[in-house]
CSV table of C-alpha atoms in Angstrom, one decimal:
chain,number,residue,atom,x,y,z
A,1,MET,CA,93.8,108.1,108.9
A,2,GLY,CA,93.7,111.7,109.1
A,3,LEU,CA,96.9,110.6,105.9
A,4,LYS,CA,97.0,113.2,103.0
A,5,LYS,CA,96.4,111.6,100.3
A,6,GLU,CA,99.0,111.1,97.4
A,7,ALA,CA,97.8,111.6,93.4
A,8,ASN,CA,96.3,108.3,92.2
A,9,ALA,CA,97.2,106.6,89.6
A,10,ASN,CA,94.4,103.9,89.2
A,11,VAL,CA,92.4,106.9,87.7
A,12,ASN,CA,95.0,108.6,85.3
A,13,PRO,CA,96.3,106.6,82.4
A,14,THR,CA,100.5,108.7,82.6
A,15,HIS,CA,101.8,105.9,84.7
A,16,VAL,CA,104.8,107.6,86.7
A,17,ALA,CA,108.3,105.9,87.4
A,18,VAL,CA,109.8,105.9,90.9
A,19,ASP,CA,111.0,108.8,93.0
A,20,ARG,CA,114.5,108.9,92.4
A,21,LYS,CA,115.0,109.9,96.2
A,22,ARG,CA,116.3,106.9,97.7
A,23,HIS,CA,113.7,105.1,99.5
A,24,LEU,CA,114.3,103.5,103.4
A,25,ASN,CA,112.3,101.0,105.1
A,26,VAL,CA,111.2,102.1,109.2
A,27,VAL,CA,110.5,99.8,111.9
A,28,PHE,CA,109.9,100.3,115.6
A,29,ILE,CA,110.5,98.8,118.6
A,30,GLY,CA,111.0,98.7,121.9
A,31,HIS,CA,109.2,98.2,125.1
A,32,VAL,CA,105.5,98.4,125.9
A,33,ASP,CA,104.9,102.8,126.8
A,34,ALA,CA,108.2,103.7,125.4
A,35,GLY,CA,106.4,105.3,122.9
A,36,LYS,CA,106.6,104.2,119.5
A,37,SER,CA,103.8,105.6,118.0
A,38,THR,CA,104.1,109.0,120.1
A,39,ALA,CA,106.9,109.2,118.1
A,40,GLY,CA,105.9,107.9,114.9
A,41,GLY,CA,102.9,110.1,115.4
A,42,GLN,CA,105.1,113.4,115.4
A,43,ILE,CA,107.6,112.4,112.8
A,44,LEU,CA,104.6,112.3,110.2
A,45,PHE,CA,102.8,115.5,112.1
A,46,LEU,CA,106.8,116.7,111.3
A,47,SER,CA,106.9,116.0,108.0
A,48,GLY,CA,103.5,116.8,106.9
A,49,GLN,CA,101.4,114.1,106.3
A,50,VAL,CA,99.1,114.9,108.4
A,51,ASP,CA,97.0,118.2,109.1
A,52,ASP,CA,96.6,120.3,111.6
A,53,ARG,CA,92.7,119.3,111.7
A,54,THR,CA,93.2,115.3,112.2
A,55,ILE,CA,95.7,116.6,114.8
A,56,GLN,CA,92.7,118.4,117.0
A,57,LYS,CA,90.3,116.2,116.2
A,58,TYR,CA,92.6,113.4,117.4
A,59,GLU,CA,93.1,116.2,120.5
A,60,LYS,CA,89.4,116.1,121.7
A,61,GLU,CA,88.8,112.2,121.2
A,62,ALA,CA,91.5,111.7,123.8
A,63,LYS,CA,90.6,114.6,125.6
A,64,ASP,CA,87.1,113.1,126.0
A,65,LYS,CA,88.3,110.1,127.2
A,66,SER,CA,90.7,111.5,129.6
A,67,ARG,CA,93.5,110.5,127.3
A,68,GLU,CA,95.0,113.7,127.0
A,69,SER,CA,98.6,112.5,126.3
A,70,TRP,CA,97.6,110.0,123.8
A,71,TYR,CA,96.1,111.6,120.6
A,72,MET,CA,99.4,111.5,118.8
A,73,ALA,CA,99.6,108.6,119.0
A,74,TYR,CA,96.1,108.5,116.6
A,75,ILE,CA,97.9,109.1,114.0
A,76,MET,CA,99.4,105.6,113.7
A,77,ASP,CA,96.3,103.3,115.2
A,78,THR,CA,93.6,103.3,112.7
A,79,ASN,CA,90.9,100.8,114.6
A,80,GLU,CA,88.9,100.7,117.2
A,81,GLU,CA,90.7,98.2,119.1
A,82,GLU,CA,94.1,99.6,118.5
A,83,ARG,CA,92.5,102.5,120.6
A,84,ALA,CA,90.8,100.9,122.9
A,85,LYS,CA,93.4,98.7,124.7
A,86,GLY,CA,95.6,101.2,123.8
A,87,LYS,CA,98.3,99.0,121.9
A,88,THR,CA,98.7,98.6,117.7
A,89,VAL,CA,98.7,94.7,116.8
A,90,GLU,CA,99.1,95.0,113.0
A,91,VAL,CA,102.2,96.4,111.5
A,92,GLY,CA,100.7,99.7,110.4
A,93,ARG,CA,102.0,101.9,107.3
A,94,ALA,CA,102.7,105.9,106.9
A,95,HIS,CA,105.0,107.6,104.7
A,96,PHE,CA,107.0,110.4,104.9
A,97,GLU,CA,109.6,112.7,103.1
A,98,THR,CA,112.8,114.3,104.1
A,99,GLU,CA,115.2,116.1,101.6
A,100,THR,CA,117.2,113.4,100.3
A,101,THR,CA,115.2,109.8,101.4
A,102,ARG,CA,111.7,108.3,101.1
A,103,PHE,CA,110.7,106.5,104.3
A,104,THR,CA,107.7,104.1,105.7
A,105,ILE,CA,107.2,103.7,108.3
A,106,LEU,CA,106.7,100.0,109.8
A,107,ASP,CA,104.9,101.0,113.0
A,108,ALA,CA,105.9,97.4,115.0
A,109,PRO,CA,102.9,96.3,117.0
A,110,ILE,CA,101.9,97.1,120.6
A,111,ASN,CA,101.9,100.7,121.1
A,112,SER,CA,100.8,102.3,118.5
A,113,LEU,CA,99.3,106.0,117.4
A,114,HIS,CA,95.8,104.8,118.5
A,115,ALA,CA,97.1,103.2,121.4
A,116,TRP,CA,98.8,106.2,123.0
A,117,PHE,CA,95.1,107.0,124.4
A,118,PHE,CA,94.6,103.6,126.0
A,119,HIS,CA,97.7,103.4,127.4
A,120,LEU,CA,96.8,103.9,131.6
A,121,ALA,CA,93.5,102.2,131.5
A,122,PHE,CA,95.0,99.4,130.1
A,123,ARG,CA,98.6,98.7,130.6
A,124,LYS,CA,98.1,95.7,132.6
A,125,GLU,CA,96.0,94.0,130.2
A,126,ARG,CA,98.1,95.1,127.2
A,127,GLU,CA,101.3,94.1,128.4
A,128,ILE,CA,99.8,90.4,129.0
A,129,ALA,CA,98.1,90.2,126.1
A,130,GLY,CA,99.9,92.9,123.8
A,131,HIS,CA,103.2,91.7,123.3
A,132,LYS,CA,102.3,88.2,122.3
A,133,SER,CA,100.4,89.6,119.2
A,134,TYR,CA,103.3,91.7,119.1
A,135,ILE,CA,106.4,90.6,118.2
A,136,PRO,CA,104.8,88.1,115.6
A,137,ASN,CA,103.7,90.9,114.1
A,138,MET,CA,106.8,92.6,115.3
A,139,ILE,CA,109.0,90.2,113.6
A,140,SER,CA,106.5,90.5,110.3
A,141,GLY,CA,108.1,94.5,110.0
A,142,ALA,CA,111.1,94.0,110.9
A,143,SER,CA,111.9,91.5,108.4
A,144,GLN,CA,111.4,94.2,105.7
A,145,ALA,CA,113.2,96.8,107.9
A,146,ASP,CA,116.3,98.7,106.6
A,147,ILE,CA,117.1,100.4,109.9
A,148,GLY,CA,115.5,100.0,113.0
A,149,VAL,CA,114.5,103.0,115.6
A,150,LEU,CA,115.0,101.8,119.1
A,151,VAL,CA,112.7,103.2,121.0
A,152,ILE,CA,113.4,103.9,124.8
A,153,SER,CA,111.7,105.4,128.1
A,154,ALA,CA,113.9,107.6,129.8
A,155,ARG,CA,111.2,108.0,132.8
A,156,LYS,CA,112.2,106.9,136.3
A,157,GLY,CA,111.8,102.8,136.6
A,158,GLU,CA,110.0,102.4,132.8
A,159,PHE,CA,113.7,101.8,131.6
A,160,GLU,CA,114.3,100.0,133.9
A,161,THR,CA,111.3,97.3,133.2
A,162,GLY,CA,111.8,97.1,129.8
A,163,TYR,CA,115.9,96.6,130.2
A,164,GLU,CA,115.5,93.7,132.9
A,165,ARG,CA,115.2,90.2,132.2
A,166,GLY,CA,111.4,89.7,131.1
A,167,GLY,CA,111.3,93.2,129.1
A,168,GLN,CA,110.8,93.8,125.8
A,169,THR,CA,113.6,96.1,124.7
A,170,ARG,CA,116.4,93.2,124.8
A,171,GLU,CA,114.2,90.3,123.1
A,172,HIS,CA,113.0,92.8,120.5
A,173,VAL,CA,117.3,93.9,120.0
A,174,GLN,CA,118.2,90.1,118.8
A,175,LEU,CA,115.5,90.3,117.1
A,176,ALA,CA,115.4,93.4,115.1
A,177,LYS,CA,119.3,91.6,114.5
A,178,THR,CA,118.4,88.7,114.1
A,179,LEU,CA,116.2,90.2,110.7
A,180,GLY,CA,118.5,91.8,109.4
A,181,VAL,CA,118.3,95.6,110.4
A,182,SER,CA,121.3,96.6,110.8
A,183,LYS,CA,121.2,99.3,111.3
A,184,LEU,CA,119.7,101.0,114.8
A,185,LEU,CA,119.0,105.0,116.4
A,186,VAL,CA,118.6,104.3,119.6
A,187,VAL,CA,115.8,106.7,120.8
A,188,VAL,CA,115.5,108.0,124.1
A,189,ASN,CA,112.2,109.2,124.7
A,190,LYS,CA,110.0,110.8,127.5
A,191,MET,CA,112.8,113.3,128.2
A,192,ASP,CA,110.2,115.8,129.4
A,193,ASP,CA,109.1,113.9,131.8
A,194,PRO,CA,108.7,115.5,135.2
A,195,THR,CA,111.5,112.5,136.5
A,196,VAL,CA,113.7,113.7,134.2
A,197,VAL,CA,113.8,116.9,132.5
A,198,TRP,CA,116.6,116.1,129.9
A,199,SER,CA,118.7,115.1,132.2
A,200,LYS,CA,122.3,114.0,131.1
A,201,GLU,CA,123.3,112.0,133.8
A,202,ARG,CA,119.8,110.1,133.0
A,203,TYR,CA,120.9,110.3,129.5
A,204,ASP,CA,124.3,108.5,130.4
A,205,ASP,CA,123.2,106.3,132.8
A,206,ILE,CA,120.9,104.9,130.2
A,207,GLN,CA,123.5,104.6,127.1
A,208,SER,CA,126.3,103.1,128.9
A,209,LYS,CA,123.8,100.0,130.2
A,210,MET,CA,122.5,99.7,126.2
A,211,ILE,CA,126.0,99.8,124.4
A,212,PRO,CA,126.6,96.4,126.0
A,213,PHE,CA,124.0,94.9,125.3
A,214,LEU,CA,124.2,95.6,121.6
A,215,LYS,CA,127.8,94.4,121.7
A,216,SER,CA,126.5,91.2,122.6
A,217,SER,CA,123.6,91.5,120.3
A,218,GLN,CA,126.7,91.6,117.7
A,219,TYR,CA,126.1,95.7,116.5
A,220,ASN,CA,128.9,97.7,115.9
A,221,VAL,CA,128.1,100.2,118.3
A,222,LYS,CA,130.4,102.8,116.9
A,223,LYS,CA,129.6,102.2,113.1
A,224,ASP,CA,125.6,101.0,113.2
A,225,VAL,CA,124.3,102.7,116.6
A,226,GLN,CA,123.5,105.9,117.3
A,227,PHE,CA,121.7,107.2,120.4
A,228,LEU,CA,120.4,110.4,120.4
A,229,PRO,CA,117.5,112.2,122.9
A,230,ILE,CA,113.9,113.4,122.4
A,231,SER,CA,110.7,114.4,123.4
A,232,GLY,CA,107.9,112.7,121.0
A,233,LEU,CA,105.0,114.5,123.3
A,234,LEU,CA,106.3,117.9,122.1
A,235,GLY,CA,108.7,116.7,118.9
A,236,SER,CA,111.7,118.4,120.8
A,237,ASN,CA,115.3,117.3,118.8
A,238,MET,CA,112.5,115.3,116.4
A,239,LYS,CA,112.9,117.4,112.5
A,240,THR,CA,114.9,120.2,114.4
A,241,ARG,CA,117.4,120.8,117.0
A,242,VAL,CA,116.2,121.1,120.3
A,243,GLU,CA,116.1,124.5,121.6
A,244,GLU,CA,119.6,125.0,123.7
A,245,ARG,CA,117.1,126.3,126.9
A,246,VAL,CA,116.2,123.5,126.7
A,247,CYS,CA,119.1,120.8,126.8
A,248,ALA,CA,122.4,122.2,126.9
A,249,TRP,CA,124.5,119.6,126.5
A,250,TRP,CA,123.1,118.2,123.7
A,251,ASP,CA,125.0,119.6,120.7
A,252,GLY,CA,124.6,115.8,118.0
A,253,PRO,CA,121.5,115.8,115.2
A,254,CYS,CA,118.4,115.3,115.6
A,255,LEU,CA,116.2,112.3,114.6
A,256,PHE,CA,115.6,113.5,111.0
A,257,GLU,CA,118.6,114.5,110.5
A,258,ALA,CA,120.2,111.5,111.8
A,259,LEU,CA,118.0,109.1,110.2
A,260,ASP,CA,118.7,111.4,106.4
A,261,ALA,CA,122.2,109.9,106.9
A,262,VAL,CA,121.9,106.6,107.3
A,263,GLU,CA,124.3,104.5,104.2
A,264,VAL,CA,121.5,102.6,102.2
A,265,PRO,CA,122.3,98.8,102.2
A,266,PRO,CA,123.7,97.3,99.1
A,267,ARG,CA,121.2,96.3,96.4
A,268,ASP,CA,121.3,94.2,93.1
A,269,PRO,CA,118.6,95.4,90.6
A,270,GLU,CA,120.3,93.3,87.9
A,271,GLY,CA,120.2,90.0,90.7
A,272,PRO,CA,117.1,87.4,90.1
A,273,LEU,CA,113.6,88.7,91.8
A,274,ARG,CA,113.0,87.8,94.8
A,275,MET,CA,109.5,89.5,96.2
A,276,PRO,CA,107.9,87.6,99.6
A,277,ILE,CA,104.3,88.0,100.0
A,278,ILE,CA,103.2,89.6,102.8
A,279,ASP,CA,99.5,89.9,102.4
A,280,LYS,CA,97.3,89.4,99.4
A,281,PHE,CA,93.6,90.8,98.6
A,282,LYS,CA,91.1,91.4,95.3
A,283,ASP,CA,90.9,94.8,93.4
A,284,GLN,CA,90.5,94.5,89.4
A,285,GLY,CA,92.3,90.7,89.7
A,286,THR,CA,94.7,89.7,92.8
A,287,VAL,CA,97.1,91.6,94.2
A,288,VAL,CA,100.2,90.5,96.7
A,289,MET,CA,102.2,93.1,99.1
A,290,GLY,CA,105.8,92.7,99.5
A,291,LYS,CA,108.7,94.1,99.0
A,292,THR,CA,111.2,93.5,96.7
A,293,GLU,CA,114.2,92.3,98.1
A,294,SER,CA,116.3,91.6,94.5
A,295,GLY,CA,116.2,92.6,91.4
A,296,SER,CA,113.5,94.8,90.4
A,297,ILE,CA,109.9,93.9,88.4
A,298,CYS,CA,108.4,96.3,85.5
A,299,GLU,CA,104.7,96.5,84.3
A,300,GLY,CA,104.3,93.4,82.1
A,301,ASP,CA,106.8,91.2,83.3
A,302,SER,CA,106.4,87.0,83.7
A,303,LEU,CA,107.3,86.1,86.4
A,304,LEU,CA,107.0,83.4,88.3
A,305,MET,CA,105.2,82.6,92.0
A,306,MET,CA,106.9,80.0,94.1
A,307,PRO,CA,106.4,77.4,96.0
A,308,ASN,CA,103.1,76.8,93.9
A,309,LYS,CA,105.5,77.4,90.1
A,310,ALA,CA,102.0,79.5,89.0
A,311,VAL,CA,103.9,81.1,86.3
A,312,VAL,CA,101.8,85.0,86.6
A,313,LYS,CA,101.9,87.7,84.6
A,314,VAL,CA,102.2,91.9,85.9
A,315,PRO,CA,99.0,94.0,84.1
A,316,ALA,CA,100.0,97.1,87.1
A,317,LEU,CA,102.3,97.9,89.4
A,318,PHE,CA,102.2,100.1,92.3
A,319,CYS,CA,104.3,102.0,94.9
A,320,ASP,CA,103.2,103.7,97.9
A,321,GLU,CA,99.5,105.7,96.1
A,322,ASP,CA,101.4,106.0,92.9
A,323,ARG,CA,101.4,103.5,89.9
A,324,VAL,CA,104.7,102.8,88.6
A,325,ARG,CA,106.7,101.1,85.0
A,326,TYR,CA,108.8,99.5,87.1
A,327,ALA,CA,110.2,99.2,90.9
A,328,ASP,CA,113.9,98.6,91.9
A,329,PRO,CA,114.7,96.1,95.0
A,330,GLY,CA,113.9,98.2,98.3
A,331,GLU,CA,110.6,99.3,97.1
A,332,ASN,CA,107.4,98.0,98.9
A,333,VAL,CA,105.4,97.3,96.4
A,334,ARG,CA,101.7,95.9,95.3
A,335,VAL,CA,101.6,94.1,92.8
A,336,ARG,CA,98.1,92.9,90.4
A,337,LEU,CA,98.7,89.4,89.1
A,338,SER,CA,97.1,87.6,87.1
A,339,GLY,CA,97.0,83.7,86.0
A,340,ILE,CA,96.5,83.1,90.1
A,341,GLU,CA,93.9,83.6,92.2
A,342,GLU,CA,93.7,85.8,96.0
A,343,GLU,CA,92.6,82.1,97.2
A,344,ASP,CA,95.8,80.5,96.0
A,345,ILE,CA,98.4,82.4,97.6
A,346,LEU,CA,99.7,82.5,100.9
A,347,SER,CA,101.9,85.1,102.7
A,348,GLY,CA,105.1,83.4,103.1
A,349,PHE,CA,105.2,83.1,99.0
A,350,VAL,CA,107.8,84.1,96.6
A,351,LEU,CA,107.0,86.2,93.2
A,352,CYS,CA,110.2,85.3,91.4
A,353,SER,CA,112.2,85.2,87.8
A,354,VAL,CA,111.1,82.2,85.9
A,355,ALA,CA,114.3,81.6,85.1
A,356,ASN,CA,115.7,82.0,88.3
A,357,PRO,CA,113.5,80.7,91.0
A,358,ILE,CA,113.9,80.7,94.4
A,359,PRO,CA,114.4,77.1,96.5
A,360,ALA,CA,111.0,75.4,98.2
A,361,VAL,CA,112.2,72.9,100.7
A,362,THR,CA,110.7,71.4,103.4
A,363,GLU,CA,114.5,70.8,105.0
A,364,PHE,CA,117.3,72.2,105.4
A,365,VAL,CA,120.9,72.9,107.7
A,366,ALA,CA,121.3,76.0,109.6
A,367,GLN,CA,123.6,77.7,112.1
A,368,LEU,CA,121.3,78.6,115.3
A,369,GLN,CA,122.4,80.3,118.1
A,370,ILE,CA,120.4,79.1,121.4
A,371,LEU,CA,118.9,82.3,123.7
A,372,GLU,CA,116.9,81.2,125.9
A,373,LEU,CA,115.0,78.0,126.5
A,374,LEU,CA,112.1,77.7,128.3
A,375,ASP,CA,111.9,75.8,131.7
A,376,ASN,CA,113.2,72.6,132.4
A,377,ALA,CA,113.7,72.2,128.1
A,378,ILE,CA,115.9,70.7,126.6
A,379,PHE,CA,117.6,71.6,122.7
A,380,THR,CA,118.1,67.8,121.2
A,381,ALA,CA,116.4,65.9,117.9
A,382,GLY,CA,112.6,67.0,118.5
A,383,TYR,CA,112.1,69.6,119.6
A,384,LYS,CA,109.8,71.5,118.0
A,385,ALA,CA,109.1,75.1,118.2
A,386,VAL,CA,107.8,78.0,115.6
A,387,LEU,CA,109.4,78.8,112.8
A,388,HIS,CA,110.0,82.8,111.4
A,389,ILE,CA,111.7,83.7,107.9
A,390,HIS,CA,110.8,86.4,106.3
A,391,ALA,CA,106.8,86.5,105.5
A,392,ILE,CA,106.5,82.7,107.0
A,393,VAL,CA,105.3,81.4,109.9
A,394,GLU,CA,105.8,77.4,110.4
A,395,GLU,CA,105.6,75.1,113.2
A,396,CYS,CA,109.3,72.9,112.8
A,397,GLU,CA,111.1,69.9,114.3
A,398,ILE,CA,114.4,70.0,115.0
A,399,VAL,CA,115.9,66.3,112.9
A,400,GLU,CA,119.2,65.8,114.1
A,401,LEU,CA,122.1,67.7,116.0
A,402,MET,CA,125.4,67.9,113.9
A,403,GLN,CA,127.9,69.8,115.6
A,404,GLN,CA,128.2,72.2,118.1
A,405,ILE,CA,130.3,75.5,118.0
A,406,ASP,CA,133.4,76.0,120.4
A,407,LEU,CA,132.6,79.3,121.8
A,408,LYS,CA,136.1,80.5,122.3
A,409,LYS,CA,137.8,78.5,119.8
A,410,LYS,CA,135.0,79.6,117.1
A,411,LYS,CA,135.8,75.8,115.3
A,412,PRO,CA,133.1,72.8,115.3
A,413,MET,CA,133.7,70.2,118.1
A,414,LYS,CA,134.8,66.5,117.3
A,415,LYS,CA,132.0,65.3,119.5
A,416,THR,CA,128.7,65.3,118.3
A,417,PRO,CA,126.2,66.1,120.7
A,418,LEU,CA,122.9,65.3,121.8
A,419,PHE,CA,121.7,68.0,123.5
A,420,VAL,CA,122.7,71.6,124.5
A,421,LYS,CA,122.2,74.2,126.5
A,422,ASN,CA,121.8,77.8,126.1
A,423,GLY,CA,124.4,80.6,124.5
A,424,ALA,CA,125.3,77.2,122.7
A,425,ILE,CA,125.9,77.5,118.5
A,426,VAL,CA,125.0,74.3,117.3
A,427,LEU,CA,124.9,73.8,113.5
A,428,CYS,CA,121.6,71.6,113.2
A,429,ARG,CA,118.5,70.4,110.5
A,430,VAL,CA,115.4,71.9,109.9
A,431,GLN,CA,112.6,70.1,109.2
A,432,VAL,CA,109.2,71.6,108.0
A,433,ASN,CA,105.2,70.0,106.5
A,434,ASN,CA,104.8,72.4,104.2
A,435,LEU,CA,107.4,73.5,101.4
A,436,ILE,CA,108.7,76.9,102.4
A,437,CYS,CA,111.3,79.2,100.3
A,438,ILE,CA,114.1,80.7,101.3
A,439,GLU,CA,117.7,81.1,100.5
A,440,LYS,CA,121.1,80.3,102.3
A,441,PHE,CA,121.8,83.1,104.3
A,442,SER,CA,125.3,84.1,102.5
A,443,ASP,CA,123.4,84.4,99.2
A,444,PHE,CA,120.4,86.3,100.2
A,445,PRO,CA,120.7,87.3,104.0
A,446,GLN,CA,116.9,88.2,104.2
A,447,LEU,CA,115.8,85.1,103.3
A,448,GLY,CA,118.1,83.3,105.2
A,449,ARG,CA,117.7,84.6,109.1
A,450,PHE,CA,114.8,82.9,111.4
A,451,THR,CA,114.4,82.7,114.7
A,452,LEU,CA,112.8,80.3,116.2
A,453,ARG,CA,109.7,81.1,119.1
A,454,SER,CA,108.0,78.6,121.5
A,455,GLU,CA,104.7,79.5,124.0
A,456,GLY,CA,105.6,83.6,122.9
A,457,LYS,CA,109.3,83.1,123.4
A,458,THR,CA,112.0,83.0,120.9
A,459,VAL,CA,114.3,80.7,122.0
A,460,ALA,CA,116.8,80.7,119.2
A,461,VAL,CA,118.0,82.4,116.2
A,462,GLY,CA,119.5,80.9,113.0
A,463,LYS,CA,120.9,81.3,109.4
A,464,VAL,CA,120.2,78.9,106.4
A,465,THR,CA,123.6,77.4,105.5
A,466,THR,CA,122.6,74.3,104.0
A,467,LEU,CA,119.6,73.4,101.2
A,468,PRO,CA,119.5,70.0,99.3
A,469,THR,CA,120.5,69.8,96.4
A,470,VAL,CA,117.5,68.9,94.1
A,471,ALA,CA,115.6,71.9,96.1
A,472,ASN,CA,111.7,71.6,94.8
A,473,ASN,CA,112.1,75.5,92.3
A,474,ALA,CA,110.8,74.8,88.7
């Protein structure tokens, strides 16, 4: 892929502890064509993770396909399908460091670094087919992210397309908030475009439209959101501040400075281990991948894989490319396990402590906010949708509407609702066919918030409020 490889401790018996630099997961979100992959590729290039020879190779490849402006996106896109269609389908991963922080980029699918290539010729195909693949994968990426970079195109017409009803900008913001991305950098990209030319008027117009929507999505704009202009293609205002001759009116930080200034969310290394599995494969045994949402993992630990209650051991542990003795909460890790076969593990299973296992349930009570039901749909008992909660994707059914919340008084209504409409907040009982590992939102927000989707659209967001008193744990 052209990324510089770090020394792999697989071939070195000397293990290392996780670097004590703080670690943050970043997810790039935004409408198709906003330039997410280009910005991600530029970050990797500017931070020294991609060498000049690789960039030259991608430039030539892009030029040969008459897609000169896509070369930077190739850094993140790794397969021919993505290059050919100009979209990112898998959640790519890449790493870079600043003075104080190690970052993992979770490149939300649809526009990836290779994606940039084929962007123009396949625009319509990407918008129709790519968006359907992108959102479920974006949910996977965002569920692991500490900070979101919302990329918005300043190009004339592109911001409007992404922001208007049916555009992806709104849905991505709502999903990011629901999935726990509490900090948002709103990056106004393509400021170098001939229709913009670093126009303060255009930047201010976009900001004035986005702020009310961000507030309505429950973001504290003053505390948790920062706007800044960039050019992902040229790298302007990314690693260093944009030159005054290019943009005289901007006196704020560049992207790297803004990322460095983000406060790390609180994490409890002494808490019970919770590591949702996002992927698994065979490599000298069974290896699982995920983010430690709570607690720490040590080489040699005996742990529990839920919901199948398999006791496993940890012969080896990896963080990025390094073999490590232990990993703190918030780390993306690969864990080699003994005592379980790869085929006995599914995405959404959770690695946890034996003494304090995660509940496994087929039913729970949740508070739901209805966003936008499909045409003629009624939200009532019997409503079916697809549940996305951490790495879990499972069909579910609403079996009971228990209470509706009065939006003005913020209190439950006395009358039990038979059905609810768009915008309603309702307490309901949700049922799934298979055991799933979840937590109450009040105990573990990352494992207790979810989205409901139907026919490719997000229809509701919610949080788990109550679990059965006798959950199926160990």
